[in-house]
C-alpha cells in the first residue's frame, strides 16, 4: 500500500505570492491533517479535513486554508506569503471516523522557503 | 489549554545505558498519548500509543494520570535508537495532535 504522498517536495517562493501544497492520503483513509514544522515552534497543527469538511482548526491566520476532495486528497493554500511561513509542511492521514482516535501516518513533507 | 512538554532538547547516552525521555502533558480530560519517532532522513512514524500498552523496539511508556506524564523508557539503548522523539496528545477531537518540542536522543558507541 502506498504511503502518504506530498507534492511538491520543495518550493521556493517570494513574499506576497501564494502557494498550494498537495497531499494524497493512504488509500481508504478519510482524515487528512496538516502540520507546520519549524525549528522555533516545532510541530504545530494547522487543520484537519474529514469527508471534505474541516473538522478541526489550529491557531493560524486566515491566510492558511485548505480543502479536501471526494477522493480524500487534500490541498492547503497559503496566500500573501511571509518570510515566517518558511517551514516544513507535513500532511498526515488516518482511518478516523467521527470522534474516533486513530493512528496518523505522515508524509515526507513539503519544504517551503519564502525569500 | 492542552500542552505537551518535553523538558530535554538533547539526551546523550552510551550504548547499553538505560534511557528515559520525559513527557508531561496538561489536559483536563482523558487524552490519548503517543510517542512518534523520526530517524535521520525518514518521515515521522508512530512508535507507541498508550492505549496499546505494548513494547516496540524495546521501548515502553506508561501513562501516569496522577503526574500527567508519559515517559518513554528503554533499559538498554542501542546506536540505532538515535533519532528525534516526539510526545503527542490527541484531545479526543479527531485528527488533531498536539506535539511536544521533541527530544533528540544520541546513543554513543
Short mmCIF file of C-alpha atoms in Angstrom, two decimals:
data_model
loop_
_atom_site.label_atom_id
_atom_site.label_comp_id
_atom_site.label_asym_id
_atom_site.label_seq_id
_atom_site.Cartn_x
_atom_site.Cartn_y
_atom_site.Cartn_z
CA UNK A 1 0.00 0.00 0.00
CA UNK A 2 1.43 3.39 -0.94
CA UNK A 3 2.12 5.78 1.91
CA UNK A 4 1.10 9.39 2.25
CA UNK A 5 2.38 11.35 -0.72
CA UNK A 6 3.08 15.05 -0.64
CA UNK A 7 3.91 17.18 -3.64
CA UNK A 8 5.99 19.06 -4.38
CA UNK A 9 8.83 18.15 -2.06
CA UNK A 10 10.46 21.57 -2.29
CA UNK A 11 9.16 25.02 -3.11
CA UNK A 12 10.77 28.43 -3.28
CA UNK A 13 8.51 31.45 -3.33
CA UNK A 14 8.83 35.17 -2.71
CA UNK A 15 6.97 37.31 -0.22
CA UNK A 16 3.45 38.18 -1.26
CA UNK A 17 2.99 35.17 -3.51
CA UNK A 18 0.62 32.33 -2.80
CA UNK A 19 1.30 28.61 -2.78
CA UNK A 20 -0.65 25.36 -2.96
CA UNK A 21 0.57 22.11 -1.45
CA UNK A 22 -0.94 18.73 -2.19
CA UNK A 23 -1.40 15.60 -0.11
CA UNK A 24 -2.60 12.16 -1.23
CA UNK A 25 -3.57 10.02 1.78
CA UNK A 26 -3.19 6.29 2.14
CA UNK A 27 -5.92 4.51 0.22
CA UNK A 28 -9.03 4.18 2.38
CA UNK A 29 -8.03 6.91 4.82
CA UNK A 30 -10.65 9.60 5.14
CA UNK A 31 -8.99 12.05 7.51
CA UNK A 32 -6.16 14.37 6.48
CA UNK A 33 -4.36 16.64 8.93
CA UNK A 34 -1.79 19.32 8.19
CA UNK A 35 1.08 20.46 10.40
CA UNK A 36 3.72 23.16 10.18
CA UNK A 37 7.19 22.28 11.47
CA UNK A 38 9.76 24.97 12.24
CA UNK A 39 12.91 24.92 14.40
CA UNK A 40 11.47 27.54 16.73
CA UNK A 41 7.86 26.44 17.13
CA UNK A 42 8.19 22.72 16.48
CA UNK A 43 5.20 20.83 15.10
CA UNK A 44 2.01 22.84 15.09
CA UNK A 45 -1.41 21.68 13.97
CA UNK A 46 -2.93 23.64 11.11
CA UNK A 47 -6.23 21.91 10.32
CA UNK A 48 -7.91 18.59 9.70
CA UNK A 49 -10.31 17.55 6.97
CA UNK A 50 -12.69 14.65 7.12
CA UNK A 51 -15.22 13.81 4.42
CA UNK A 52 -14.47 17.08 2.61
CA UNK A 53 -15.25 19.15 5.72
CA UNK A 54 -12.86 20.97 8.00
CA UNK A 55 -13.27 19.23 11.35
CA UNK A 56 -10.54 20.93 13.39
CA UNK A 57 -8.57 24.12 13.06
CA UNK A 58 -5.40 25.32 14.75
CA UNK A 59 -4.36 28.87 15.63
CA UNK A 60 -3.14 30.09 12.27
CA UNK A 61 -4.23 33.21 10.39
CA UNK A 62 -6.82 33.06 7.65
CA UNK A 63 -4.07 33.17 5.02
CA UNK A 64 -3.78 29.44 5.65
CA UNK A 65 -6.62 27.47 4.15
CA UNK A 66 -7.29 24.00 2.89
CA UNK A 67 -9.75 21.71 1.26
CA UNK A 68 -10.41 18.06 0.71
CA UNK A 69 -11.74 16.39 -2.40
CA UNK A 70 -14.16 13.49 -2.72
CA UNK A 71 -11.24 11.07 -3.16
CA UNK A 72 -9.81 12.31 0.18
CA UNK A 73 -6.90 14.07 -1.44
CA UNK A 74 -6.23 17.38 0.24
CA UNK A 75 -4.64 20.68 -0.61
CA UNK A 76 -3.53 23.52 1.58
CA UNK A 77 -3.07 27.06 0.36
CA UNK A 78 -1.10 29.90 1.84
CA UNK A 79 -1.79 33.34 0.45
CA UNK A 80 0.30 36.50 0.76
CA UNK A 81 3.38 34.60 1.86
CA UNK A 82 5.55 35.98 4.63
CA UNK A 83 9.14 35.14 5.48
CA UNK A 84 7.92 33.40 8.64
CA UNK A 85 5.94 30.92 6.58
CA UNK A 86 9.17 29.17 5.64
CA UNK A 87 8.77 25.71 7.12
CA UNK A 88 8.31 22.04 6.52
CA UNK A 89 4.62 21.32 5.98
CA UNK A 90 3.56 17.83 6.93
CA UNK A 91 0.42 16.01 5.98
CA UNK A 92 -0.90 13.00 7.90
CA UNK A 93 -3.75 10.65 7.11
CA UNK A 94 -5.76 8.29 9.27
CA UNK A 95 -8.75 5.99 9.09
CA UNK A 96 -10.53 8.21 11.62
CA UNK A 97 -14.29 8.18 11.66
CA UNK A 98 -16.34 10.69 13.61
CA UNK A 99 -14.81 11.20 17.08
CA UNK A 100 -12.51 8.22 16.53
CA UNK A 101 -8.90 8.29 17.68
CA UNK A 102 -6.67 6.68 15.12
CA UNK A 103 -3.01 6.48 14.27
CA UNK A 104 -1.78 9.18 11.93
CA UNK A 105 0.59 8.29 9.11
CA UNK A 106 2.83 11.10 7.95
CA UNK A 107 4.10 12.14 4.57
CA UNK A 108 7.67 13.22 3.89
CA UNK A 109 6.63 16.85 3.83
CA UNK A 110 6.93 19.85 1.56
CA UNK A 111 9.80 22.20 2.34
CA UNK A 112 8.67 25.77 1.65
CA UNK A 113 11.21 28.57 1.51
CA UNK A 114 9.97 32.14 1.28
CA UNK A 115 12.52 34.69 0.06
CA UNK B 1 -5.08 24.83 27.28
CA UNK B 2 -3.71 21.50 26.19
CA UNK B 3 0.05 21.35 26.22
CA UNK B 4 2.81 18.75 25.90
CA UNK B 5 6.20 19.41 27.44
CA UNK B 6 9.42 17.57 26.72
CA UNK B 7 11.97 19.19 29.02
CA UNK B 8 15.10 17.84 27.34
CA UNK B 9 16.10 19.04 23.87
CA UNK B 10 19.02 16.62 23.74
CA UNK B 11 19.70 13.42 25.59
CA UNK B 12 23.05 11.74 25.08
CA UNK B 13 23.79 8.26 26.44
CA UNK B 14 26.21 5.43 25.81
CA UNK B 15 25.21 2.19 24.18
CA UNK B 16 23.79 -0.22 26.73
CA UNK B 17 22.76 2.52 29.17
CA UNK B 18 19.12 2.98 30.23
CA UNK B 19 17.14 5.73 28.57
CA UNK B 20 14.22 7.77 29.79
CA UNK B 21 12.70 10.51 27.64
CA UNK B 22 10.37 12.66 29.66
CA UNK B 23 6.95 13.87 28.60
CA UNK B 24 4.43 15.81 30.66
CA UNK B 25 1.06 16.98 29.49
CA UNK B 26 -1.72 19.27 30.60
CA UNK B 27 -5.24 18.26 29.73
CA UNK B 28 -8.32 18.14 31.87
CA UNK B 29 -9.93 15.07 30.34
CA UNK B 30 -8.65 11.65 29.29
CA UNK B 31 -6.32 12.17 26.36
CA UNK B 32 -4.70 9.64 24.14
CA UNK B 33 -0.90 9.85 24.27
CA UNK B 34 1.59 8.84 21.60
CA UNK B 35 5.30 8.70 21.00
CA UNK B 36 6.42 9.41 17.45
CA UNK B 37 9.98 8.96 16.20
CA UNK B 38 11.85 10.46 13.29
CA UNK B 39 15.05 8.73 12.22
CA UNK B 40 17.57 10.59 10.08
CA UNK B 41 16.18 11.28 6.59
CA UNK B 42 12.98 9.38 7.32
CA UNK B 43 9.43 10.52 7.88
CA UNK B 44 7.75 10.82 11.24
CA UNK B 45 6.34 7.47 12.36
CA UNK B 46 4.41 6.14 15.31
CA UNK B 47 6.45 4.35 17.96
CA UNK B 48 3.94 3.79 20.77
CA UNK B 49 0.43 4.69 21.85
CA UNK B 50 -0.58 4.43 25.50
CA UNK B 51 -3.79 2.62 24.75
CA UNK B 52 -1.99 -0.40 23.28
CA UNK B 53 0.37 -0.88 26.26
CA UNK B 54 2.94 -2.72 24.17
CA UNK B 55 6.72 -2.68 23.83
CA UNK B 56 8.12 -1.59 20.48
CA UNK B 57 11.85 -1.94 19.75
CA UNK B 58 12.35 -2.41 23.49
CA UNK B 59 10.65 0.89 24.34
CA UNK B 60 7.77 1.16 26.78
CA UNK B 61 5.75 4.07 28.06
CA UNK B 62 3.26 4.20 30.90
CA UNK B 63 0.60 6.82 31.26
CA UNK B 64 0.61 8.27 34.78
CA UNK B 65 -2.54 10.34 35.12
CA UNK B 66 -1.66 11.49 38.62
CA UNK B 67 1.61 13.02 37.46
CA UNK B 68 0.25 13.76 33.96
CA UNK B 69 3.30 12.08 32.47
CA UNK B 70 4.00 9.64 29.67
CA UNK B 71 7.72 8.98 29.85
CA UNK B 72 9.41 6.75 27.27
CA UNK B 73 11.86 4.17 28.61
CA UNK B 74 14.29 1.60 27.31
CA UNK B 75 16.55 -0.45 29.58
CA UNK B 76 19.49 -0.77 27.16
CA UNK B 77 19.97 1.85 24.45
CA UNK B 78 21.26 0.88 21.01
CA UNK B 79 23.04 3.09 18.48
CA UNK B 80 20.13 2.66 16.06
CA UNK B 81 17.85 4.33 18.62
CA UNK B 82 19.47 7.66 17.81
CA UNK B 83 16.64 9.82 16.48
CA UNK B 84 14.25 12.65 17.26
CA UNK B 85 11.42 11.62 19.58
CA UNK B 86 8.14 13.49 19.88
CA UNK B 87 5.47 13.04 22.50
CA UNK B 88 1.97 13.88 21.26
CA UNK B 89 -1.52 14.19 22.67
CA UNK B 90 -4.85 13.66 20.96
CA UNK B 91 -7.52 15.64 22.74
CA UNK B 92 -10.42 13.50 21.58
CA UNK B 93 -11.17 15.86 18.71
CA UNK B 94 -10.46 13.70 15.72
CA UNK B 95 -7.20 14.12 13.89
CA UNK B 96 -5.61 16.88 15.92
CA UNK B 97 -2.30 16.04 17.57
CA UNK B 98 -0.56 18.39 19.97
CA UNK B 99 3.17 17.77 19.91
CA UNK B 100 5.94 18.45 22.37
CA UNK B 101 9.07 20.19 21.18
CA UNK B 102 10.90 16.92 20.72
CA UNK B 103 13.95 15.32 22.30
CA UNK B 104 16.96 14.34 20.25
CA UNK B 105 18.38 11.06 21.51
CA UNK B 106 22.00 10.40 20.71
CA UNK B 107 23.39 6.96 21.57
CA UNK B 108 27.17 6.87 21.50
CA UNK B 109 29.14 3.66 20.90
#
